[in-house]
XYZ file of C-alpha atoms in Angstrom:
195
model
C -103.432 18.584 72.217
C -106.548 20.323 70.885
C -108.418 23.280 72.335
C -110.639 24.197 74.040
C -110.305 22.168 77.167
C -112.881 23.552 79.522
C -114.353 22.829 82.976
C -117.759 23.881 84.351
C -118.845 23.394 87.931
C -121.659 24.379 90.226
C -121.638 23.891 93.983
C -123.127 24.501 97.382
C -121.426 25.536 100.621
C -122.732 23.130 103.282
C -120.852 25.140 105.934
C -118.445 28.078 105.920
C -115.512 25.754 105.203
C -116.938 22.887 103.244
C -118.637 22.618 99.771
C -120.036 20.012 97.501
C -120.061 20.490 93.704
C -120.908 18.814 90.461
C -119.183 19.498 87.211
C -117.563 18.384 84.013
C -113.884 18.453 83.088
C -113.897 18.508 79.279
C -110.370 17.205 78.559
C -108.792 15.784 75.395
C -106.961 12.625 74.451
C -105.294 11.712 71.200
C -103.468 8.363 70.559
C -100.035 8.771 69.080
C -100.281 7.329 65.549
C -97.652 4.900 64.192
C -96.336 3.953 67.670
C -95.236 0.403 68.350
C -97.240 -1.382 71.081
C -97.576 -4.948 72.447
C -100.694 -6.787 71.213
C -102.461 -9.949 72.554
C -105.408 -11.777 71.110
C -106.774 -12.508 67.658
C -108.305 -10.695 64.747
C -110.393 -12.606 62.190
C -112.784 -11.807 59.438
C -111.632 -8.213 59.018
C -110.533 -8.802 55.384
C -107.270 -6.935 56.143
C -103.679 -8.001 56.525
C -104.056 -7.553 60.210
C -105.968 -10.881 60.669
C -104.071 -13.277 62.812
C -103.283 -14.427 66.309
C -101.069 -12.149 68.383
C -99.196 -13.261 71.514
C -97.449 -10.246 73.142
C -96.126 -9.183 69.762
C -95.045 -5.788 68.551
C -97.659 -3.987 66.461
C -97.386 -0.571 64.739
C -100.677 1.432 65.145
C -101.017 2.405 61.608
C -103.962 4.460 60.393
C -105.477 1.485 58.538
C -105.354 -0.515 61.841
C -106.585 2.000 64.429
C -107.294 5.713 64.828
C -108.263 6.577 68.403
C -109.017 9.874 70.125
C -111.405 11.605 72.621
C -111.179 15.090 71.063
C -114.774 15.793 71.260
C -114.372 15.366 74.945
C -112.782 13.014 77.444
C -115.633 14.258 79.642
C -115.038 13.528 83.340
C -118.405 14.126 85.061
C -117.671 14.562 88.692
C -118.870 15.187 92.268
C -116.390 16.876 94.521
C -116.142 17.534 98.231
C -113.884 20.461 99.119
C -112.588 22.441 101.995
C -112.047 26.170 101.728
C -109.905 28.148 104.233
C -109.583 31.946 104.337
C -105.858 32.711 104.433
C -106.109 36.435 103.847
C -104.456 37.283 107.221
C -101.239 35.555 106.050
C -101.032 38.315 103.397
C -101.943 41.136 105.776
C -105.438 41.505 104.332
C -107.833 42.799 106.944
C -110.926 43.812 104.972
C -112.142 40.580 103.401
C -115.334 42.232 102.226
C -113.289 43.661 99.480
C -110.649 40.997 98.754
C -110.114 37.534 100.232
C -107.603 34.748 99.531
C -108.935 31.196 100.095
C -106.910 28.001 100.057
C -108.937 25.046 98.812
C -108.410 21.346 98.546
C -110.813 18.576 97.571
C -111.494 15.005 96.463
C -113.718 13.948 93.646
C -115.103 10.943 91.791
C -117.251 10.498 88.763
C -117.886 8.784 85.449
C -116.172 9.167 82.085
C -118.619 10.085 79.314
C -116.384 10.542 76.350
C -117.216 11.075 72.709
C -114.639 8.648 71.341
C -113.728 9.081 67.688
C -112.381 5.713 66.613
C -111.784 3.827 63.387
C -110.835 0.168 63.780
C -109.640 -1.896 60.714
C -112.041 -1.464 57.809
C -115.104 -0.823 60.027
C -117.184 2.396 59.960
C -115.959 5.304 62.094
C -117.542 5.342 65.563
C -118.159 8.788 67.054
C -120.835 8.678 69.805
C -121.079 9.633 73.543
C -120.859 6.592 75.842
C -120.326 5.997 79.594
C -116.919 4.320 79.439
C -115.651 4.060 83.053
C -114.799 6.010 86.200
C -112.277 8.425 87.639
C -110.854 9.578 90.965
C -109.260 12.900 91.599
C -107.736 15.384 94.124
C -107.195 19.044 93.753
C -105.628 22.029 95.544
C -105.510 25.673 94.727
C -106.208 29.299 95.495
C -109.432 31.313 95.067
C -109.172 35.038 94.970
C -112.569 36.456 96.007
C -113.528 40.055 95.173
C -116.440 41.812 97.033
C -117.650 38.467 98.473
C -119.122 37.452 95.144
C -116.670 37.218 92.244
C -113.665 34.923 92.187
C -110.635 33.974 90.129
C -109.677 30.318 90.479
C -106.221 28.740 90.191
C -106.097 24.993 90.868
C -103.999 21.939 90.231
C -105.835 18.703 89.795
C -104.677 15.158 89.287
C -106.275 11.822 89.209
C -106.763 8.321 87.875
C -109.058 7.271 85.006
C -110.174 3.763 84.234
C -112.163 3.377 81.087
C -113.020 -0.214 80.835
C -115.800 0.120 78.247
C -114.677 2.340 75.344
C -116.792 1.703 72.193
C -114.644 1.273 69.078
C -117.261 0.449 66.438
C -121.002 0.296 66.019
C -120.879 -3.364 67.240
C -121.391 -3.292 71.056
C -118.986 -6.296 71.329
C -116.109 -4.231 69.990
C -114.513 -2.297 72.784
C -111.156 -1.077 74.241
C -109.962 -0.331 77.720
C -107.578 2.415 78.904
C -106.171 3.344 82.309
C -104.053 6.379 82.985
C -103.170 9.153 85.404
C -103.930 12.833 84.524
C -102.789 16.212 85.668
C -104.457 19.539 84.738
C -104.005 23.229 85.581
C -107.214 25.015 86.082
C -107.641 28.757 85.617
C -111.156 30.077 85.863
C -113.664 32.690 86.920
C -116.738 32.191 89.029
C -119.365 33.706 91.370
C -120.590 33.151 94.959
C -124.301 33.930 95.605
C -126.557 33.378 98.576
C -129.907 31.667 98.229
């Protein structure tokens, strides 16, 4: 895991209880080197000992075979729809002009725009931004609002990512795919302003 992993979001309240927002979750992913995986397919013309046909065989992901990471950003560019409920009265808070506690939950979807850092066989390292797939997510959390304008955010967010078009070399035909679930804890600061 590398740092920083950051999120940025801007939104609009379409009513007192509902908001729509757009943002980026700048997450990280690093493949575990030297792990053993199953491989299917064939490799030819690489000029390496890895050339051959593979039929559900074990393969160690050595550095001369593949290095693979999204450390310059597993960027999940999202649109989210959220509900916000004032639960201050549950804590005995009467003056919400000074302090308010909000419960929030939401659903999101978006595209994955990673900067994948890959080196496959003896090919040149590839390190460019590329739209690689899509994601779906859900979140829930608390927003602590101060003086109706400033907030502290605490959220739990999880989802599914399907990257079916990850570029691995400068050749557009060379690509990988990756599907996984993710979970993140979000701590943040923000502001609420009227237009």
